[in-house]
Amino acid sequence: MTAPTHPILALQHVGRSLAGRTVVRELNLELGGGEVLGLLGVNGAGKTTSLRMIAGVLAPTSGTVRLGGEDLYEQPELARRRIGYLPETPPLHAELSAEEFLAFCARLRGVARGAVAAAVARALERCELGDVRRRPMAQLSKGFRQRVGLAQAILHEPELIVLDEPASGLDPVQALKLRELVRGLGEDHAVVLSTHVLSDVQACCDRVAILHRGELRHIGGLGPSSDQALRVGVSRRLHSVDWLSLPPVATAEAIDATHWRVRLKPEAAVDEFAAAVVERGFGLQELRADASSLEHTFLAIAAADAPAEAA
Amino acid sequence: MSVAGLIARHEGRRLVVQPFAWTLAAIVVALMAWQFLLSLQGFLQLAPKLGGIKDAPGVTDLVAIPLLRSFGNLLVLLVPLITMRTLAGERRAQTLPLLLASGVGNARIVLGKYLGAFGFALVLIVLVAAMPLALGFGAPLDLGRIAAALLGLALFAAALTAIGVLASAWAAQPALAAAAALAITSLLAVVDAGARLQGISNAGINYLALPSHLEPFFRGLVASVDIVYFVLIVVVALVLATRRLDTLRSRAD
């Protein structure tokens, strides 16, 4: 008989109250290895509280957080080797150099003495900190500090990496590199990251969970699927019926004169659709996943409670 | 190396790369050296008159012990400055999650912070102790009595450090932590003042007072009751500090 396999992270009915106010309620989530989950929500949605519970910093008032099937709050030492956590403000002892600080973090996380130098060197390289590794962190820019924070979260090669707003304060180039890094981390680790930037989620997550007022309102994949709405740019002026005449198309909605939001039938593939568009001579100029479908979902959830919020 | 040792060593490293610890050490050494030289000069002026007296007080009684006793008083002010940032500083700088998320356990975090701060207090004691011990090159010293006094100072500093770490765990601001530690220590220093005024010196209230347990060491008396008192303060304060971290973990901060 084989042992049951557990997801790396499982949240079951997790709730948290702070000062008598429910901040997170009935949160149920599962995350496996090689998966990046984006936690999306407006400010105050409960993202940071959820991540603190996942990272083992804050105990839930109800429910359980399980790491590989084991209760994190019954065995807090599980977090030591198996979780890496970057809080919203990178927790750096700024008077030290990045190299020295990371060596301490590695030992704190249980990396064997002989393996510390290699782990630090690898994290410095991954986060592109080689040039500044000996400078006191107090002298580093916010972007560099954020990268040191990220390096301390990954240097012990944890199974689960928890990142709270990792791109905050980064310039566009740094943010792009961070997305690539997170994407790379997602190949070997389970990653949960919170953000309120939709493009971050779209760029580096496999799944998105939308939190609103402490509740999980939506969870779904982001990868290419037949259900995915497509944004199509064409040179010809078309009508809905033209699109619907194509066999793979389920619905078509005009964005402007030359751009359409098209949904395919469940069994249809994107290449089949593209071939049909070309064959009909629609003048295909642009074809990509429609970013705004996630945006619509997000905004619809955020707007649903707007009158109550104002009250 | 244990995790507490690792955290302690890291604390020490953080102290030496900042000017704060060096400034504090410099002020302590300057103050104590000034006092040492004054009392030494006083002793040298008095020494010819003491020559003919049987069992006259020596350099240990007139220079070494008063200096160490005076340093004991200074420790009441110094230790809160050393400990104030141990946990409150982490909270203020929002770096506490680094330790809380590391899964090493709150007791080991508190113990590591405590050992780091206590290590620095011990360094100060060694620096000050070097002054009277240097007299050993030219004058006979009662080394047993000085050793007892140093043991007393170390235990006293251990208790003050534990109180300081406790205050630092409770307060969100280092300055508040220092003030709270000073208030608790001062209270423990004068708790039996009223009783003493009434001539009561052997009641339960006297047992609670810090000076009742430090003074015997300066007289060369090492009693287990005094050692137990300081150890008890350390244990109680560190347990309470650990409980405080447990509360922070369950409360979010």
Coordinates of C-alpha atoms in Angstrom, one line a residue:
Chain A
M1 CA 0.0 0.0 0.0
T2 CA 1.4 3.4 -0.9
A3 CA 1.3 6.3 1.5
P4 CA -1.2 9.0 0.6
T5 CA 0.5 12.0 -1.2
H6 CA -0.3 15.3 0.3
P7 CA -0.1 18.7 -1.4
I8 CA 2.8 20.8 -0.3
L9 CA 0.4 23.4 1.2
A10 CA -3.2 22.8 2.3
L11 CA -5.3 25.4 4.0
Q12 CA -8.5 24.0 5.5
H13 CA -11.2 26.3 6.8
V14 CA -8.6 28.8 7.9
G15 CA -9.9 31.9 9.6
R16 CA -8.2 34.7 11.5
S17 CA -9.6 37.5 13.7
L18 CA -7.6 40.5 14.8
A19 CA -8.9 42.7 17.6
G20 CA -12.4 41.1 17.3
R21 CA -12.6 41.7 13.6
T22 CA -12.6 38.8 11.1
V23 CA -9.8 39.4 8.7
V24 CA -9.8 36.1 6.9
R25 CA -12.6 33.5 7.0
E26 CA -13.0 30.0 5.7
L27 CA -9.9 30.0 3.5
N28 CA -9.5 26.7 1.6
L29 CA -6.5 26.3 -0.7
E30 CA -4.2 23.6 -2.0
L31 CA -0.9 24.0 -3.7
G32 CA 1.4 21.4 -5.2
G33 CA 5.1 21.5 -6.2
G34 CA 6.0 23.3 -9.4
E35 CA 3.0 25.6 -9.1
V36 CA 2.9 29.4 -8.6
L37 CA -0.3 30.7 -7.0
G38 CA -1.0 34.4 -7.1
L39 CA -3.0 35.8 -4.3
L40 CA -4.8 38.9 -5.6
G41 CA -6.9 41.4 -3.8
V42 CA -7.4 45.0 -3.1
N43 CA -5.6 46.6 -0.1
G44 CA -7.1 45.2 3.1
A45 CA -8.4 42.1 1.4
G46 CA -6.6 39.8 3.9
K47 CA -3.6 38.9 1.6
T48 CA -0.8 39.7 4.1
T49 CA -2.7 38.0 7.0
S50 CA -3.2 34.9 4.9
L51 CA 0.5 34.8 3.9
R52 CA 1.6 35.3 7.5
M53 CA -0.5 32.3 8.5
I54 CA 1.0 30.3 5.6
A55 CA 4.5 31.2 6.6
G56 CA 4.0 30.2 10.2
V57 CA 4.3 33.7 11.6
L58 CA 0.7 34.1 12.6
A59 CA -1.5 31.4 14.1
P60 CA -4.9 31.0 12.6
T61 CA -7.9 31.4 15.0
S62 CA -9.7 28.6 13.2
G63 CA -8.8 25.8 10.7
T64 CA -5.5 24.3 9.9
V65 CA -2.5 25.1 7.7
R66 CA -0.8 21.9 6.6
L67 CA 2.6 21.5 5.1
G68 CA 3.0 18.2 3.3
G69 CA 0.0 16.9 5.4
E70 CA 1.4 18.0 8.8
D71 CA -0.1 20.8 10.9
L72 CA 2.3 23.8 10.8
Y73 CA 1.1 25.1 14.1
E74 CA 1.5 21.8 16.0
Q75 CA 5.0 21.4 14.5
P76 CA 6.3 25.0 14.0
E77 CA 9.8 23.6 13.3
L78 CA 8.5 22.4 9.9
A79 CA 8.8 25.9 8.7
R80 CA 12.6 26.0 9.3
R81 CA 13.8 24.1 6.3
R82 CA 10.6 23.9 4.3
I83 CA 9.3 27.4 4.0
G84 CA 10.9 30.6 2.7
Y85 CA 9.1 33.8 3.5
L86 CA 9.6 37.3 2.2
P87 CA 7.3 39.7 4.2
E88 CA 6.0 42.9 2.7
T89 CA 8.9 44.8 4.3
P90 CA 12.1 42.8 3.7
P91 CA 13.4 41.8 7.2
L92 CA 17.0 42.8 6.8
H93 CA 19.6 43.6 9.5
A94 CA 20.7 46.6 7.5
E95 CA 23.9 47.2 9.3
L96 CA 25.4 44.0 7.9
S97 CA 26.4 43.1 4.4
A98 CA 24.1 41.0 2.2
E99 CA 26.7 38.1 2.3
E100 CA 27.0 38.1 6.1
F101 CA 23.3 38.4 6.6
L102 CA 22.5 35.6 4.2
A103 CA 25.1 33.4 5.9
F104 CA 23.2 34.0 9.2
C105 CA 19.9 33.2 7.6
A106 CA 21.2 30.0 6.1
R107 CA 22.4 28.8 9.5
L108 CA 19.1 30.0 11.1
R109 CA 17.3 27.9 8.5
G110 CA 19.3 24.8 9.4
V111 CA 21.7 24.7 6.4
A112 CA 24.8 22.7 7.4
R113 CA 27.9 24.8 8.2
G114 CA 29.8 23.4 5.3
A115 CA 27.0 24.1 2.8
V116 CA 26.4 27.7 3.9
A117 CA 28.9 29.4 1.5
A118 CA 27.6 27.5 -1.5
A119 CA 23.9 28.3 -0.6
V120 CA 24.7 32.0 -0.1
A121 CA 26.7 32.2 -3.4
R122 CA 23.8 30.5 -5.3
A123 CA 21.2 32.8 -3.8
L124 CA 23.4 35.9 -4.5
E125 CA 23.8 34.8 -8.1
R126 CA 20.1 34.0 -8.6
C127 CA 19.1 37.4 -7.2
E128 CA 21.9 39.2 -9.1
L129 CA 23.5 40.6 -5.9
G130 CA 27.1 39.7 -6.6
D131 CA 28.3 43.3 -7.1
V132 CA 26.8 44.5 -3.8
R133 CA 27.3 41.5 -1.6
R134 CA 29.9 43.1 0.6
R135 CA 28.2 46.5 1.0
P136 CA 26.2 47.2 4.2
M137 CA 22.6 46.8 3.2
A138 CA 21.8 50.2 4.7
Q139 CA 23.5 51.6 1.7
L140 CA 21.6 49.6 -0.9
S141 CA 18.6 50.9 -2.9
K142 CA 15.1 49.6 -2.2
G143 CA 15.3 47.3 -5.2
F144 CA 18.5 45.7 -4.0
R145 CA 17.1 45.3 -0.5
Q146 CA 14.0 43.6 -1.9
R147 CA 16.3 41.2 -3.8
V148 CA 18.3 40.4 -0.6
G149 CA 14.9 39.8 1.1
L150 CA 14.1 37.4 -1.7
A151 CA 17.5 35.7 -1.5
Q152 CA 16.9 35.0 2.2
A153 CA 13.6 33.4 1.3
I154 CA 15.1 31.0 -1.2
L155 CA 18.6 30.2 0.0
H156 CA 17.7 27.1 1.9
E157 CA 15.9 25.7 -1.1
P158 CA 12.5 25.4 0.7
E159 CA 9.6 23.5 -0.7
L160 CA 7.3 26.4 -0.3
I161 CA 8.2 30.0 -1.0
V162 CA 5.8 32.7 0.3
L163 CA 6.3 36.2 -1.1
D164 CA 4.3 39.2 0.1
E165 CA 4.2 41.9 -2.6
P166 CA 7.6 41.0 -3.9
A167 CA 7.6 43.5 -6.7
S168 CA 6.7 46.5 -4.6
G169 CA 9.3 49.3 -4.9
L170 CA 11.0 47.8 -7.9
D171 CA 11.6 49.7 -11.1
P172 CA 10.1 48.1 -14.3
V173 CA 13.4 46.4 -15.3
Q174 CA 13.8 44.9 -11.8
A175 CA 10.1 43.9 -11.8
L176 CA 10.6 42.1 -15.0
K177 CA 13.6 40.2 -13.7
L178 CA 11.7 39.4 -10.5
R179 CA 8.9 37.9 -12.6
E180 CA 11.5 35.7 -14.5
L181 CA 13.0 34.7 -11.2
V182 CA 9.6 33.7 -9.7
R183 CA 8.7 31.9 -12.8
G184 CA 12.0 30.0 -12.5
L185 CA 11.4 29.2 -8.8
G186 CA 8.0 27.9 -9.7
E187 CA 9.6 25.1 -11.7
D188 CA 11.1 23.4 -8.7
H189 CA 9.1 24.9 -5.7
A190 CA 5.6 25.7 -4.7
V191 CA 5.3 29.5 -4.7
V192 CA 2.6 31.7 -3.2
L193 CA 2.8 35.4 -3.9
S194 CA 0.5 38.2 -3.1
T195 CA 0.1 41.3 -5.2
H196 CA -2.5 43.8 -6.3
V197 CA -0.8 44.1 -9.7
L198 CA -2.7 42.1 -12.3
S199 CA 0.2 41.9 -14.7
D200 CA 2.4 40.3 -12.1
V201 CA -0.1 37.5 -11.7
Q202 CA -0.5 37.1 -15.4
A203 CA 3.2 37.1 -16.0
C204 CA 4.3 34.5 -13.5
C205 CA 1.4 32.6 -11.9
D206 CA -0.2 29.3 -12.9
R207 CA -3.3 29.9 -10.8
V208 CA -4.9 32.9 -9.2
A209 CA -6.9 33.2 -6.0
I210 CA -8.8 36.4 -5.5
L211 CA -9.4 37.4 -1.9
H212 CA -11.9 40.1 -1.0
R213 CA -12.9 41.1 2.5
G214 CA -11.1 38.1 3.8
E215 CA -13.0 35.6 1.7
L216 CA -11.8 33.5 -1.2
R217 CA -14.0 34.7 -4.0
H218 CA -12.4 33.1 -7.0
I219 CA -9.7 30.5 -7.7
G220 CA -8.7 29.4 -11.2
G221 CA -6.0 28.7 -13.6
L222 CA -4.2 31.2 -15.8
G223 CA -2.6 28.9 -18.3
P224 CA -3.8 28.6 -21.9
S225 CA -7.1 26.8 -22.0
S226 CA -10.0 26.5 -24.4
D227 CA -12.1 28.5 -22.0
Q228 CA -9.6 31.4 -22.2
A229 CA -10.8 34.6 -23.8
L230 CA -8.6 35.7 -26.7
R231 CA -7.9 39.3 -27.7
V232 CA -7.8 39.3 -31.5
G233 CA -6.8 42.3 -33.7
V234 CA -7.8 42.2 -37.4
S235 CA -7.5 44.7 -40.2
R236 CA -11.0 44.0 -41.7
R237 CA -14.2 45.5 -40.2
L238 CA -16.2 42.5 -39.0
H239 CA -19.5 41.6 -37.4
S240 CA -20.2 39.1 -34.7
V241 CA -21.7 36.7 -37.2
D242 CA -18.4 36.6 -39.1
W243 CA -16.7 35.3 -36.0
L244 CA -19.5 32.9 -35.1
S245 CA -19.2 31.4 -38.5
L246 CA -15.8 30.1 -37.6
P247 CA -16.3 26.5 -36.1
P248 CA -14.1 27.0 -33.0
V249 CA -15.7 30.2 -31.8
A250 CA -18.3 30.2 -29.0
T251 CA -18.8 34.0 -28.5
A252 CA -17.3 37.2 -29.9
E253 CA -17.6 40.6 -28.5
A254 CA -16.2 43.8 -30.0
I255 CA -13.7 45.8 -28.0
D256 CA -13.3 48.5 -30.7
A257 CA -13.5 48.6 -34.5
T258 CA -10.6 46.2 -35.1
H259 CA -10.3 44.4 -31.8
W260 CA -12.4 41.5 -30.6
R261 CA -12.7 39.5 -27.4
V262 CA -13.3 35.9 -28.6
R263 CA -14.1 32.8 -26.5
L264 CA -13.5 29.4 -28.0
K265 CA -15.7 26.3 -27.7
P266 CA -14.4 23.9 -24.9
E267 CA -13.0 21.4 -27.4
A268 CA -11.4 24.0 -29.7
A269 CA -7.7 24.7 -29.8
V270 CA -6.1 28.1 -30.3
D271 CA -4.1 27.1 -33.4
E272 CA -7.2 25.7 -35.0
F273 CA -8.9 29.1 -34.4
A274 CA -5.9 31.0 -35.8
A275 CA -5.8 28.8 -38.9
A276 CA -9.5 29.5 -39.5
V277 CA -9.0 33.3 -39.1
V278 CA -6.2 33.3 -41.6
E279 CA -8.1 31.1 -44.0
R280 CA -11.0 33.5 -44.0
G281 CA -8.7 36.4 -44.7
F282 CA -9.8 38.5 -41.7
G283 CA -6.4 40.2 -41.7
L284 CA -5.0 38.8 -38.5
Q285 CA -2.8 41.4 -36.8
E286 CA -2.8 40.4 -33.1
L287 CA -3.7 37.3 -31.2
R288 CA -3.1 36.9 -27.5
A289 CA -4.7 35.8 -24.3
D290 CA -7.2 38.4 -23.1
A291 CA -5.7 40.0 -20.0
S292 CA -8.9 41.7 -19.2
S293 CA -10.8 38.5 -18.4
L294 CA -8.9 38.3 -15.1
E295 CA -9.3 42.0 -14.8
H296 CA -13.0 41.7 -15.3
T297 CA -13.3 39.0 -12.7
F298 CA -11.2 41.0 -10.3
L299 CA -13.0 44.2 -10.8
A300 CA -16.4 42.5 -10.6
I301 CA -15.5 41.0 -7.3
A302 CA -14.1 44.2 -5.9
A303 CA -17.1 46.2 -7.2
A304 CA -19.7 43.8 -5.9
D305 CA -19.4 45.1 -2.3
A306 CA -18.7 48.7 -3.2
P307 CA -22.0 50.1 -1.9
A308 CA -21.6 48.2 1.4
E309 CA -18.0 49.4 1.6
A310 CA -19.1 53.0 1.3
A311 CA -21.7 52.5 3.9
Chain B
M1 CA 26.3 25.4 17.3
S2 CA 22.9 25.6 18.8
V3 CA 20.4 28.0 17.3
A4 CA 20.4 30.2 20.5
G5 CA 24.2 30.4 20.2
L6 CA 23.9 31.3 16.6
I7 CA 21.4 34.1 17.3
A8 CA 23.6 35.3 20.2
R9 CA 26.7 35.4 18.0
H10 CA 24.7 37.3 15.3
E11 CA 23.6 39.8 18.0
G12 CA 27.2 40.3 19.0
R13 CA 28.2 40.8 15.4
R14 CA 25.4 43.4 14.9
L15 CA 26.6 45.2 18.0
V16 CA 30.2 45.5 16.9
V17 CA 29.4 46.9 13.4
Q18 CA 27.4 49.8 14.9
P19 CA 28.9 52.7 16.8
F20 CA 26.4 52.4 19.6
A21 CA 28.2 49.5 21.4
W22 CA 31.6 51.1 21.0
T23 CA 30.3 54.5 22.2
L24 CA 28.7 52.8 25.2
A25 CA 31.9 50.9 26.0
A26 CA 34.0 54.0 25.6
I27 CA 31.8 56.0 28.0
V28 CA 31.9 53.2 30.6
V29 CA 35.6 52.8 30.5
A30 CA 36.2 56.5 30.6
L31 CA 33.8 57.0 33.6
M32 CA 35.2 54.0 35.5
A33 CA 38.8 54.8 34.7
W34 CA 38.3 58.4 36.1
Q35 CA 36.7 57.0 39.2
F36 CA 39.5 54.4 39.5
L37 CA 42.3 56.9 39.3
L38 CA 40.6 59.2 41.8
S39 CA 40.2 56.4 44.4
L40 CA 43.7 55.2 43.7
Q41 CA 45.0 58.7 44.3
G42 CA 43.0 58.8 47.5
F43 CA 44.4 55.5 48.6
L44 CA 48.0 56.6 47.9
Q45 CA 47.5 59.7 50.0
L46 CA 46.0 57.5 52.8
A47 CA 48.4 54.6 52.6
P48 CA 51.2 56.1 54.8
K49 CA 48.7 56.6 57.6
L50 CA 47.4 53.1 57.3
G51 CA 50.9 51.5 57.6
G52 CA 50.9 51.3 61.4
I53 CA 47.3 50.2 61.9
K54 CA 46.6 46.4 62.5
D55 CA 44.2 44.9 60.0
A56 CA 44.0 48.2 58.1
P57 CA 41.9 48.2 54.9
G58 CA 44.0 47.5 51.8
V59 CA 43.8 48.4 48.2
T60 CA 41.1 45.8 47.7
D61 CA 38.8 47.4 50.3
L62 CA 39.6 51.0 49.4
V63 CA 39.9 50.9 45.6
A64 CA 38.9 47.6 44.0
I65 CA 35.6 46.8 45.7
P66 CA 34.3 50.5 45.7
L67 CA 35.0 50.6 42.0
L68 CA 33.1 47.4 41.3
R69 CA 30.3 48.4 43.6
S70 CA 30.0 51.7 41.7
F71 CA 30.0 49.8 38.4
G72 CA 27.1 47.7 39.8
N73 CA 25.1 50.9 40.1
L74 CA 26.1 52.0 36.6
L75 CA 24.9 48.6 35.3
V76 CA 21.4 49.5 36.3
L77 CA 21.5 52.3 33.7
L78 CA 23.7 50.5 31.2
V79 CA 22.0 47.2 30.8
P80 CA 18.6 48.6 29.6
L81 CA 20.5 50.5 26.9
I82 CA 22.1 47.2 25.8
T83 CA 18.9 45.2 25.9
M84 CA 16.3 47.8 24.6
R85 CA 16.8 46.9 21.0
T86 CA 16.9 43.1 21.3
L87 CA 13.2 42.5 20.5
A88 CA 11.6 45.9 20.4
G89 CA 14.2 47.0 17.8
E90 CA 13.3 44.0 15.7
R91 CA 9.6 44.9 15.9
R92 CA 10.2 48.6 15.1
A93 CA 12.4 47.6 12.1
Q94 CA 9.8 45.0 11.1
T95 CA 12.5 42.3 11.1
L96 CA 11.0 40.1 13.8
P97 CA 9.2 37.9 11.1
L98 CA 12.7 36.8 10.0
L99 CA 13.1 35.0 13.4
L100 CA 9.4 34.1 13.9
A101 CA 9.2 32.5 10.4
S102 CA 12.4 30.6 10.9
G103 CA 10.7 27.8 12.8
V104 CA 13.4 27.8 15.5
G105 CA 10.9 28.4 18.4
N106 CA 10.3 31.4 20.6
A107 CA 12.3 30.1 23.6
R108 CA 15.4 29.8 21.5
I109 CA 14.9 33.2 19.9
V110 CA 14.6 34.8 23.4
L111 CA 17.6 32.8 24.8
G112 CA 19.7 33.8 21.8
K113 CA 18.8 37.5 22.2
Y114 CA 19.5 37.2 25.9
L115 CA 22.9 35.5 25.5
G116 CA 23.9 38.1 22.9
A117 CA 23.1 41.0 25.2
F118 CA 24.6 39.3 28.3
G119 CA 27.8 38.6 26.3
F120 CA 28.2 42.4 25.8
A121 CA 27.5 43.1 29.4
L122 CA 30.2 40.6 30.4
V123 CA 32.7 42.3 28.1
L124 CA 32.0 45.6 29.9
I125 CA 32.5 43.8 33.3
V126 CA 35.9 42.4 32.0
L127 CA 37.0 45.8 30.8
V128 CA 36.2 47.4 34.2
A129 CA 37.6 44.5 36.2
A130 CA 40.9 44.9 34.4
M131 CA 41.5 48.2 36.2
P132 CA 41.7 46.9 39.8
L133 CA 43.3 43.7 38.7
A134 CA 46.1 45.7 37.1
L135 CA 47.0 46.8 40.7
G136 CA 48.0 43.2 41.4
F137 CA 51.3 44.0 39.7
G138 CA 52.3 46.4 42.4
A139 CA 50.1 45.7 45.5
P140 CA 48.7 42.6 47.2
L141 CA 45.1 42.0 46.2
D142 CA 42.5 39.9 47.9
L143 CA 41.8 37.9 44.7
G144 CA 39.2 35.7 46.4
R145 CA 37.1 38.8 47.4
I146 CA 37.5 40.4 43.9
A147 CA 36.4 37.1 42.3
A148 CA 33.3 37.0 44.5
A149 CA 32.5 40.6 43.6
L150 CA 32.9 39.8 39.9
L151 CA 30.7 36.8 40.2
G152 CA 28.1 38.9 41.9
L153 CA 28.4 41.6 39.2
A154 CA 28.0 38.9 36.5
L155 CA 24.9 37.4 38.2
F156 CA 23.5 40.9 38.7
A157 CA 24.1 41.7 35.0
A158 CA 22.5 38.4 34.1
A159 CA 19.4 39.3 36.0
L160 CA 19.3 42.9 34.6
T161 CA 19.7 41.6 31.1
A162 CA 16.9 39.2 31.5
I163 CA 14.6 42.0 32.8
G164 CA 15.8 44.1 29.9
V165 CA 14.9 41.4 27.3
L166 CA 11.5 41.0 28.9
A167 CA 10.8 44.7 28.7
S168 CA 12.0 44.6 25.1
A169 CA 9.6 41.8 24.3
W170 CA 6.7 43.7 25.8
A171 CA 7.4 47.2 24.4
A172 CA 7.0 48.1 20.7
Q173 CA 9.6 50.8 21.0
P174 CA 13.2 50.4 22.2
A175 CA 13.1 53.7 24.2
L176 CA 10.0 52.4 26.0
A177 CA 11.7 49.1 26.6
A178 CA 14.7 50.8 28.2
A179 CA 12.4 52.9 30.4
A180 CA 10.4 49.9 31.5
A181 CA 13.5 47.9 32.3
L182 CA 14.9 50.7 34.3
A183 CA 11.6 51.1 36.2
I184 CA 11.4 47.3 37.0
T185 CA 15.0 47.3 38.1
S186 CA 14.6 50.4 40.2
L187 CA 11.6 48.9 41.8
L188 CA 13.5 45.8 42.7
A189 CA 16.3 47.9 44.0
V190 CA 14.2 49.9 46.5
V191 CA 11.4 47.4 47.2
D192 CA 12.5 46.9 50.7
A193 CA 13.6 50.5 51.4
G194 CA 10.5 51.1 53.6
A195 CA 11.1 47.9 55.6
R196 CA 14.8 48.8 56.1
L197 CA 13.8 52.2 57.4
Q198 CA 11.7 50.4 60.0
G199 CA 14.8 48.3 60.8
I200 CA 13.5 45.1 59.1
S201 CA 16.3 43.5 57.2
N202 CA 15.5 39.8 57.2
A203 CA 11.9 39.6 56.0
G204 CA 10.4 38.3 52.7
I205 CA 10.4 41.8 51.3
N206 CA 14.2 42.0 51.8
Y207 CA 14.6 38.8 49.8
L208 CA 12.9 40.4 46.8
A209 CA 15.3 43.4 46.8
L210 CA 18.3 43.2 44.3
P211 CA 20.9 44.9 46.6
S212 CA 20.3 42.4 49.5
H213 CA 21.7 39.8 47.2
L214 CA 24.5 41.7 45.5
E215 CA 26.0 43.2 48.6
P216 CA 27.2 39.9 50.1
F217 CA 29.3 39.3 47.0
F218 CA 31.2 42.6 47.6
R219 CA 31.9 41.4 51.1
G220 CA 33.4 38.2 49.7
L221 CA 30.4 36.0 50.6
V222 CA 29.2 33.7 48.0
A223 CA 25.9 32.2 49.2
S224 CA 23.7 29.8 47.2
V225 CA 20.6 31.8 48.3
D226 CA 21.9 34.8 46.4
I227 CA 22.9 32.8 43.4
V228 CA 19.4 31.2 43.3
Y229 CA 17.8 34.6 43.5
F230 CA 19.5 35.9 40.4
V231 CA 19.0 32.6 38.5
L232 CA 15.3 32.8 39.4
I233 CA 15.0 36.3 38.1
V234 CA 16.7 35.2 34.8
V235 CA 14.4 32.2 34.4
V236 CA 11.2 34.0 35.2
A237 CA 12.0 36.9 33.0
L238 CA 13.0 34.7 30.0
V239 CA 9.9 32.5 30.4
L240 CA 7.7 35.6 30.4
A241 CA 9.5 37.0 27.4
T242 CA 8.9 33.8 25.6
R243 CA 5.3 33.9 26.5
R244 CA 5.2 37.4 25.1
L245 CA 6.6 36.2 21.7
D246 CA 3.9 33.4 21.8
T247 CA 1.3 36.1 22.2
L248 CA 2.8 38.2 19.4
R249 CA 2.7 35.2 17.1
S250 CA -1.0 34.6 17.9
R251 CA -1.9 38.3 17.8
A252 CA -0.1 39.6 14.8
D253 CA 2.0 42.7 15.2

